[in-house]
């Protein structure tokens, strides 16, 4: 009959198991602390499966027939003659390839934590070395992987939402600070700005331009001892003579640095001289302003100091009463800028237009050959050649101010 079979218990097939594990046949195996099989397991290089005592941490599935782990193992010397190879065992119910010992005993499988290692083994694999080639299916690991993924998505979304919210809050705060800073900067700038003219506001009516008469009626600030540089600017352009008769050409110069309106002065000279109440009365003369070339005289607006210099050239002293003159030895008729700006006490501040007309007619009258004349009738209009800037009371005869050569015309 067939040779006797080794008992089917936890001591069976020890030589093959020991040969597979590298142990020495015939001697008890001394396990190292921790329940691992050999130094490789103790090193933990391939450890994966938790802390159930005696279960190797290797991922390879033990071959069918490997002794149950966790029990002391004793190896027996082989018989003198090797028995024939045993017949394949009868098929048995499917068993867990990881925990089966190959006998009628079943050892409970170790509990596996649902960690990253378990997720890594979620797929079904065919274990090498198994005679049956069973596939491992770890649905628990798959479920754990799904839960972990969901949790990761939820956490990531929550973090992203919080990050976006924090960014939005920071952005809003920055915008608020920027608007506040801009508002403060705008307020600071506006503090230094002058209050705008209401007439400049859009929609508001523009201030009407002042008329010639209004501009000529204004007093202007000036130093009574002002002495300019003695250099002049000629008012450009031509103002043609408007009437008939003899044409007298003149030029207008304005000393630099006076701060007075030279164009207004030139307009006043032309209007006054060509008024029918002036020296051209009855069409006998007409005055034309020219910017250069041949001119009969140069009517000059100058500072008190410069006026004194030019008047002294003709033996006249204008510094005593700060008056004007016709510098007959030169081509200049000097109009004192102080008198042009401030007028005189004989006319008063409310008669600036009339005083300026008188000043032009009086000094040009000297250039035309007329000397001083005093008032002879009390209460009458003073003659144009009277020194009206100094006084309207000459020899006890009080007269009225008069700017014209022919005032009754």
Short mmCIF file of C-alpha atoms in Angstrom, two decimals:
data_model
loop_
_atom_site.label_atom_id
_atom_site.label_comp_id
_atom_site.label_asym_id
_atom_site.label_seq_id
_atom_site.Cartn_x
_atom_site.Cartn_y
_atom_site.Cartn_z
CA UNK A 1 0.00 0.00 0.00
CA UNK A 2 1.05 3.72 -0.11
CA UNK A 3 3.62 4.91 2.36
CA UNK A 4 2.37 6.54 5.52
CA UNK A 5 1.64 10.33 5.30
CA UNK A 6 3.00 12.82 7.77
CA UNK A 7 0.38 13.92 10.22
CA UNK A 8 -1.70 16.85 9.00
CA UNK A 9 -1.19 19.15 11.91
CA UNK A 10 0.76 22.27 12.80
CA UNK A 11 4.03 20.31 12.70
CA UNK A 12 3.63 19.07 9.16
CA UNK A 13 5.73 20.08 6.20
CA UNK A 14 8.23 21.73 8.47
CA UNK A 15 11.27 20.94 6.33
CA UNK A 16 9.79 22.56 3.26
CA UNK A 17 8.64 25.59 5.20
CA UNK A 18 12.00 25.98 6.84
CA UNK A 19 13.77 25.57 3.55
CA UNK A 20 11.57 28.28 2.09
CA UNK A 21 12.22 30.61 4.99
CA UNK A 22 15.96 29.96 5.12
CA UNK A 23 15.90 28.14 8.52
CA UNK A 24 18.14 25.28 9.56
CA UNK A 25 16.48 21.87 9.41
CA UNK A 26 16.40 19.77 12.59
CA UNK A 27 16.71 22.66 15.05
CA UNK A 28 14.08 24.73 16.77
CA UNK A 29 13.69 28.21 15.32
CA UNK A 30 14.35 30.98 17.79
CA UNK A 31 12.24 33.92 16.87
CA UNK A 32 13.43 37.44 17.53
CA UNK A 33 11.38 39.77 19.72
CA UNK A 34 8.38 41.35 18.08
CA UNK A 35 7.05 38.22 16.41
CA UNK A 36 8.85 38.79 13.08
CA UNK A 37 10.55 36.07 11.06
CA UNK A 38 14.20 36.99 10.90
CA UNK A 39 16.20 40.16 10.74
CA UNK A 40 14.55 41.39 7.54
CA UNK A 41 11.21 41.62 9.28
CA UNK A 42 12.74 43.22 12.37
CA UNK A 43 14.26 45.94 10.20
CA UNK A 44 10.78 46.95 9.12
CA UNK A 45 11.83 47.58 5.55
CA UNK A 46 8.71 45.88 4.12
CA UNK A 47 6.41 46.21 7.12
CA UNK A 48 2.81 46.93 6.28
CA UNK A 49 0.22 45.06 8.35
CA UNK A 50 -0.16 46.50 11.79
CA UNK A 51 0.76 45.03 15.17
CA UNK A 52 -1.01 41.62 15.46
CA UNK A 53 1.59 39.44 17.15
CA UNK A 54 3.41 36.95 15.06
CA UNK A 55 2.05 38.10 11.70
CA UNK A 56 4.81 38.97 9.26
CA UNK A 57 4.84 42.52 7.88
CA UNK A 58 5.67 41.29 4.40
CA UNK A 59 3.20 41.87 1.59
CA UNK A 60 3.81 38.41 -0.01
CA UNK A 61 1.09 35.86 0.70
CA UNK A 62 2.44 32.74 2.47
CA UNK A 63 2.42 29.63 0.33
CA UNK A 64 -0.30 27.07 0.89
CA UNK A 65 0.87 24.72 3.64
CA UNK A 66 2.95 27.26 5.55
CA UNK A 67 2.71 26.57 9.30
CA UNK A 68 0.34 28.72 11.25
CA UNK A 69 2.01 31.72 12.72
CA UNK A 70 2.03 32.38 16.39
CA UNK A 71 2.77 28.76 17.50
CA UNK A 72 6.12 27.25 18.49
CA UNK A 73 7.60 25.28 15.67
CA UNK A 74 9.65 22.10 15.97
CA UNK A 75 11.41 20.54 13.04
CA UNK A 76 12.03 16.76 12.73
CA UNK A 77 14.81 15.05 10.95
CA UNK A 78 13.64 13.63 7.63
CA UNK A 79 13.27 9.87 7.29
CA UNK A 80 16.11 7.87 5.84
CA UNK A 81 14.31 7.43 2.59
CA UNK A 82 12.18 10.17 1.24
CA UNK A 83 8.58 9.10 0.84
CA UNK A 84 6.87 9.54 -2.48
CA UNK A 85 5.37 12.89 -3.14
CA UNK A 86 1.95 13.19 -1.56
CA UNK A 87 -1.08 13.35 -3.71
CA UNK A 88 -2.61 16.79 -4.14
CA UNK A 89 -4.97 17.52 -1.30
CA UNK A 90 -8.63 17.43 -1.92
CA UNK A 91 -10.23 20.76 -2.80
CA UNK A 92 -11.34 22.73 0.20
CA UNK A 93 -13.58 25.66 0.66
CA UNK A 94 -12.05 28.91 -0.44
CA UNK A 95 -9.96 30.42 2.31
CA UNK A 96 -8.33 33.75 2.96
CA UNK A 97 -4.98 33.58 1.18
CA UNK A 98 -3.45 35.80 3.81
CA UNK A 99 -4.58 34.06 6.98
CA UNK A 100 -5.00 30.41 5.90
CA UNK A 101 -2.53 27.95 7.40
CA UNK A 102 -3.30 25.22 4.88
CA UNK A 103 -4.92 23.00 7.57
CA UNK A 104 -8.33 22.60 9.07
CA UNK A 105 -7.43 25.36 11.50
CA UNK A 106 -8.22 28.98 10.57
CA UNK A 107 -6.47 31.83 12.25
CA UNK A 108 -8.40 35.11 12.44
CA UNK A 109 -7.12 37.68 10.00
CA UNK A 110 -5.44 40.75 11.55
CA UNK A 111 -7.36 43.97 11.59
CA UNK A 112 -5.96 46.38 9.06
CA UNK A 113 -6.13 50.10 9.73
CA UNK A 114 -7.60 52.21 6.93
CA UNK A 115 -4.43 54.15 6.35
CA UNK A 116 -2.47 55.17 3.27
CA UNK A 117 -0.84 51.70 3.10
CA UNK A 118 -4.25 50.04 3.10
CA UNK A 119 -5.38 52.33 0.30
CA UNK A 120 -2.32 51.37 -1.68
CA UNK A 121 -3.40 47.67 -1.49
CA UNK A 122 -7.00 48.43 -2.48
CA UNK A 123 -6.70 46.76 -5.88
CA UNK A 124 -7.06 43.02 -6.27
CA UNK A 125 -3.72 41.36 -7.02
CA UNK A 126 -2.69 37.82 -7.72
CA UNK A 127 -0.30 36.64 -5.07
CA UNK A 128 2.77 34.85 -6.39
CA UNK A 129 3.65 31.55 -4.78
CA UNK A 130 0.04 30.57 -4.21
CA UNK A 131 -0.94 27.37 -5.79
CA UNK A 132 -4.42 28.61 -6.33
CA UNK A 133 -3.59 32.09 -7.67
CA UNK A 134 -6.43 33.63 -5.58
CA UNK A 135 -7.12 37.27 -6.07
CA UNK A 136 -7.30 39.53 -3.05
CA UNK A 137 -10.18 41.90 -2.94
CA UNK A 138 -10.08 44.52 -0.24
CA UNK A 139 -13.33 46.37 -0.54
CA UNK A 140 -12.75 47.97 2.80
CA UNK A 141 -9.62 49.64 1.47
CA UNK A 142 -11.50 50.85 -1.58
CA UNK A 143 -14.20 52.35 0.60
CA UNK A 144 -11.57 53.96 2.81
CA UNK A 145 -9.89 55.42 -0.27
CA UNK A 146 -13.19 56.86 -1.46
CA UNK A 147 -13.94 58.37 1.95
CA UNK A 148 -10.42 59.79 2.16
CA UNK A 149 -10.77 61.33 -1.28
CA UNK A 150 -14.11 62.91 -0.41
CA UNK A 151 -12.72 64.29 2.84
CA UNK A 152 -9.69 65.67 1.01
CA UNK A 153 -11.92 67.43 -1.54
CA UNK A 154 -14.15 68.86 1.20
CA UNK A 155 -11.19 70.07 3.25
CA UNK A 156 -9.47 71.53 0.20
CA UNK A 157 -12.67 73.31 -0.81
CA UNK A 158 -13.12 74.65 2.70
CA UNK A 159 -9.53 75.90 2.81
CA UNK A 160 -9.87 77.44 -0.64
CA UNK A 161 -13.12 79.12 0.38
CA UNK A 162 -11.53 80.47 3.53
CA UNK A 163 -8.52 81.62 1.51
CA UNK A 164 -10.75 83.35 -1.04
CA UNK A 165 -12.78 84.91 1.74
CA UNK A 166 -9.62 86.10 3.47
CA UNK A 167 -8.31 87.50 0.18
CA UNK A 168 -11.63 89.23 -0.46
CA UNK A 169 -11.65 90.68 3.04
CA UNK A 170 -8.05 91.84 2.66
CA UNK A 171 -8.85 93.26 -0.78
CA UNK A 172 -11.87 95.09 0.59
CA UNK A 173 -9.81 96.40 3.50
CA UNK A 174 -7.07 97.56 1.12
CA UNK A 175 -9.67 99.24 -1.09
CA UNK A 176 -11.16 100.92 1.97
CA UNK A 177 -7.76 102.13 3.10
CA UNK A 178 -6.90 103.28 -0.42
CA UNK A 179 -10.19 105.18 -0.70
CA UNK A 180 -9.65 106.67 2.76
CA UNK A 181 -6.05 107.61 1.90
CA UNK A 182 -7.21 109.08 -1.39
CA UNK A 183 -9.94 111.03 0.36
CA UNK A 184 -7.49 112.36 2.93
CA UNK A 185 -4.97 113.22 0.21
CA UNK A 186 -7.71 115.01 -1.76
CA UNK A 187 -8.80 116.87 1.39
CA UNK A 188 -5.20 117.87 2.10
CA UNK A 189 -4.74 119.15 -1.42
CA UNK A 190 -8.01 121.10 -1.32
CA UNK A 191 -6.90 122.82 1.90
CA UNK A 192 -4.13 124.52 -0.03
CA UNK A 193 -6.34 125.61 -2.90
CA UNK A 194 -8.05 128.94 -3.14
CA UNK A 195 -11.83 129.01 -3.17
CA UNK A 196 -12.89 128.96 -6.82
CA UNK A 197 -14.60 131.98 -8.26
CA UNK A 198 -18.36 131.27 -8.44
CA UNK A 199 -18.39 132.80 -11.90
CA UNK A 200 -15.96 130.09 -13.04
CA UNK A 201 -18.33 127.31 -12.06
CA UNK A 202 -19.84 125.59 -15.06
CA UNK A 203 -23.23 127.01 -15.83
CA UNK A 204 -22.66 130.21 -13.86
CA UNK A 205 -22.66 133.41 -15.90
CA UNK A 206 -19.17 134.71 -16.61
CA UNK A 207 -18.20 137.99 -15.00
CA UNK A 208 -18.76 140.80 -17.52
CA UNK A 209 -15.62 142.31 -18.95
CA UNK A 210 -14.81 145.71 -17.56
CA UNK A 211 -15.37 148.63 -19.88
CA UNK A 212 -12.72 151.16 -20.80
CA UNK A 213 -14.32 153.73 -18.53
CA UNK A 214 -14.40 151.29 -15.59
CA UNK A 215 -10.74 150.37 -16.01
CA UNK A 216 -9.73 154.01 -16.29
CA UNK A 217 -11.63 154.82 -13.10
CA UNK A 218 -9.58 152.48 -10.90
CA UNK A 219 -6.77 153.57 -8.61
CA UNK A 220 -3.73 151.29 -8.72
CA UNK A 221 -1.10 150.58 -6.02
CA UNK A 222 2.43 151.92 -6.59
CA UNK A 223 5.34 153.21 -4.53
CA UNK A 224 5.66 157.01 -4.74
CA UNK A 225 9.47 156.64 -4.60
CA UNK A 226 9.71 153.87 -7.17
CA UNK A 227 12.69 154.09 -9.50
CA UNK A 228 12.61 151.73 -12.44
CA UNK A 229 15.48 150.37 -14.58
CA UNK A 230 15.21 153.18 -17.15
CA UNK A 231 14.50 150.73 -20.00
CA UNK A 232 11.30 150.88 -22.03
CA UNK A 233 9.03 148.67 -24.11
CA UNK A 234 7.20 150.15 -27.09
CA UNK A 235 3.52 149.30 -27.30
CA UNK A 236 3.18 147.45 -30.65
CA UNK A 237 0.67 148.10 -33.37
CA UNK A 238 -0.73 151.09 -35.20
CA UNK A 239 -3.67 153.24 -34.12
CA UNK A 240 -4.61 155.29 -37.21
CA UNK A 241 -5.75 158.89 -36.97
CA UNK A 242 -9.55 159.04 -37.05
CA UNK A 243 -10.04 162.62 -38.28
CA UNK A 244 -8.95 165.17 -40.81
CA UNK A 245 -6.44 167.94 -40.42
CA UNK A 246 -2.77 167.76 -39.69
CA UNK A 247 -1.62 164.27 -38.70
CA UNK A 248 0.68 164.17 -35.70
CA UNK A 249 2.43 160.84 -35.18
CA UNK A 250 3.50 159.64 -31.77
CA UNK A 251 4.90 156.48 -30.16
CA UNK A 252 4.05 155.01 -26.73
CA UNK A 253 6.78 153.60 -24.46
CA UNK A 254 6.25 151.98 -21.05
CA UNK A 255 9.08 151.49 -18.57
CA UNK A 256 9.75 147.88 -17.64
CA UNK A 257 8.82 146.58 -14.19
CA UNK A 258 5.98 149.00 -13.43
CA UNK A 259 3.27 146.36 -13.20
CA UNK A 260 0.82 148.68 -15.01
CA UNK A 261 -1.26 147.97 -18.10
CA UNK A 262 0.68 149.47 -21.03
CA UNK A 263 -2.10 148.66 -23.52
CA UNK A 264 -4.63 150.57 -21.43
CA UNK A 265 -2.27 153.54 -21.24
CA UNK A 266 -1.80 153.55 -25.04
CA UNK A 267 -5.57 153.32 -25.62
CA UNK A 268 -6.18 156.22 -23.22
CA UNK A 269 -3.64 158.42 -25.03
CA UNK A 270 -5.21 157.77 -28.44
CA UNK A 271 -8.78 158.25 -27.30
CA UNK A 272 -8.02 161.42 -25.35
CA UNK A 273 -5.97 163.17 -28.05
CA UNK A 274 -8.53 162.39 -30.76
CA UNK A 275 -11.52 163.53 -28.71
CA UNK A 276 -13.08 166.67 -30.24
CA UNK A 277 -12.64 168.42 -26.86
CA UNK A 278 -8.88 167.95 -27.14
CA UNK A 279 -6.20 169.62 -29.30
CA UNK A 280 -7.73 168.44 -32.56
CA UNK A 281 -10.97 170.32 -31.91
CA UNK A 282 -12.75 171.34 -35.12
CA UNK A 283 -10.72 168.94 -37.26
CA UNK A 284 -7.56 170.96 -37.05
CA UNK A 285 -5.35 168.08 -35.93
CA UNK A 286 -5.47 164.27 -35.78
CA UNK A 287 -3.17 161.94 -33.85
CA UNK A 288 -1.84 158.58 -35.07
CA UNK A 289 0.06 156.08 -32.95
CA UNK A 290 2.95 154.29 -34.62
CA UNK A 291 5.24 151.54 -33.27
CA UNK A 292 8.44 153.05 -34.63
CA UNK A 293 9.97 155.08 -37.42
CA UNK A 294 9.43 158.82 -37.58
CA UNK A 295 7.39 160.12 -34.64
CA UNK A 296 6.85 163.71 -33.53
CA UNK A 297 7.19 162.71 -29.88
CA UNK A 298 7.26 159.66 -27.59
CA UNK A 299 4.76 159.75 -24.77
CA UNK A 300 6.38 157.71 -21.99
CA UNK A 301 4.93 156.14 -18.84
CA UNK A 302 7.78 155.89 -16.31
CA UNK A 303 8.46 155.51 -12.60
CA UNK A 304 8.88 158.66 -10.45
CA UNK A 305 12.67 158.14 -10.38
CA UNK A 306 13.03 157.70 -14.13
CA UNK A 307 10.64 160.61 -14.79
CA UNK A 308 12.88 162.83 -12.66
CA UNK A 309 15.95 161.77 -14.64
CA UNK A 310 14.42 162.59 -18.04
CA UNK A 311 12.83 165.84 -16.88
CA UNK A 312 16.17 166.97 -15.43
CA UNK A 313 17.61 166.71 -18.93
CA UNK A 314 15.46 169.69 -19.83
CA UNK A 315 16.14 171.60 -16.60
CA UNK A 316 12.89 170.61 -14.87
CA UNK A 317 12.57 169.30 -11.30
CA UNK A 318 9.65 166.96 -10.89
CA UNK A 319 10.78 165.42 -7.59
CA UNK A 320 9.27 168.09 -5.34
CA UNK A 321 5.61 167.32 -6.03
CA UNK A 322 6.16 164.06 -7.89
CA UNK A 323 4.75 165.49 -11.10
CA UNK A 324 5.10 164.90 -14.86
CA UNK A 325 6.76 167.01 -17.56
CA UNK A 326 7.53 167.58 -21.22
CA UNK A 327 11.27 167.06 -21.58
CA UNK A 328 11.50 169.56 -24.45
CA UNK A 329 15.19 168.91 -25.09
CA UNK A 330 14.39 165.26 -25.80
CA UNK A 331 11.66 163.51 -27.75
CA UNK A 332 9.91 162.26 -24.58
CA UNK A 333 6.80 163.56 -22.93
CA UNK A 334 7.10 162.05 -19.44
CA UNK A 335 4.00 160.87 -17.56
CA UNK A 336 4.77 160.05 -13.93
CA UNK A 337 3.48 156.50 -13.21
CA UNK A 338 2.74 157.41 -9.60
CA UNK A 339 0.31 160.12 -10.71
CA UNK A 340 -1.15 157.85 -13.39
CA UNK A 341 -1.87 155.16 -10.78
CA UNK A 342 -2.91 157.32 -7.81
CA UNK A 343 -4.23 160.61 -9.18
CA UNK A 344 -4.16 163.72 -7.04
CA UNK A 345 -5.97 165.22 -4.07
CA UNK A 346 -7.38 167.97 -6.31
CA UNK A 347 -9.42 165.41 -8.25
CA UNK A 348 -9.84 162.70 -5.64
CA UNK A 349 -10.08 158.93 -5.96
CA UNK A 350 -13.51 159.09 -7.58
CA UNK A 351 -12.29 161.17 -10.53
CA UNK A 352 -9.45 159.00 -11.83
CA UNK A 353 -10.75 158.93 -15.41
CA UNK A 354 -10.97 162.73 -15.61
CA UNK A 355 -7.58 163.18 -13.96
CA UNK A 356 -5.85 160.86 -16.46
CA UNK A 357 -7.43 162.69 -19.38
CA UNK A 358 -6.23 166.01 -17.94
CA UNK A 359 -2.69 164.61 -17.43
CA UNK A 360 -2.41 163.55 -21.10
CA UNK A 361 -3.83 166.78 -22.52
CA UNK A 362 -1.70 169.01 -20.28
CA UNK A 363 1.71 167.37 -21.07
CA UNK A 364 1.02 167.03 -24.81
CA UNK A 365 -0.06 170.72 -24.74
CA UNK A 366 3.47 171.59 -23.66
CA UNK A 367 4.85 169.55 -26.59
CA UNK A 368 2.55 171.53 -28.91
CA UNK A 369 4.00 174.79 -27.57
CA UNK A 370 1.57 175.85 -24.82
CA UNK A 371 2.74 177.17 -21.44
CA UNK A 372 1.04 177.37 -18.03
CA UNK A 373 -2.16 179.39 -17.60
CA UNK A 374 -4.04 180.07 -14.33
CA UNK A 375 -7.73 180.36 -13.60
CA UNK A 376 -9.06 183.96 -13.48
CA UNK A 377 -12.71 183.47 -12.67
CA UNK A 378 -13.71 181.99 -9.28
CA UNK A 379 -15.79 178.86 -9.64
CA UNK A 380 -14.97 178.48 -13.31
CA UNK A 381 -13.40 175.46 -14.89
CA UNK A 382 -9.64 175.53 -14.60
CA UNK A 383 -7.83 175.94 -17.92
CA UNK A 384 -6.16 172.74 -19.25
CA UNK A 385 -2.69 174.33 -18.93
CA UNK A 386 -3.13 175.15 -15.25
CA UNK A 387 -1.06 172.97 -12.91
CA UNK A 388 -4.16 171.23 -11.64
CA UNK A 389 -2.14 168.42 -9.99
CA UNK A 390 -0.66 170.97 -7.56
CA UNK A 391 -3.65 173.18 -6.90
CA UNK A 392 -7.02 174.48 -8.09
CA UNK A 393 -6.65 177.61 -5.99
CA UNK A 394 -4.20 180.06 -7.60
CA UNK A 395 -3.91 183.57 -6.18
CA UNK A 396 -7.06 183.11 -4.09
CA UNK A 397 -9.17 182.10 -7.09
CA UNK A 398 -10.80 178.72 -6.63
CA UNK A 399 -11.60 176.86 -9.84
CA UNK A 400 -13.11 173.53 -10.75
CA UNK A 401 -11.16 170.57 -12.16
CA UNK A 402 -11.21 170.34 -15.95
CA UNK A 403 -9.60 167.65 -18.21
CA UNK A 404 -10.32 169.24 -21.65
CA UNK A 405 -8.92 171.91 -23.92
CA UNK A 406 -12.41 172.80 -25.15
CA UNK A 407 -14.68 171.55 -22.35
CA UNK A 408 -17.88 173.13 -23.62
CA UNK A 409 -17.79 171.44 -26.98
#
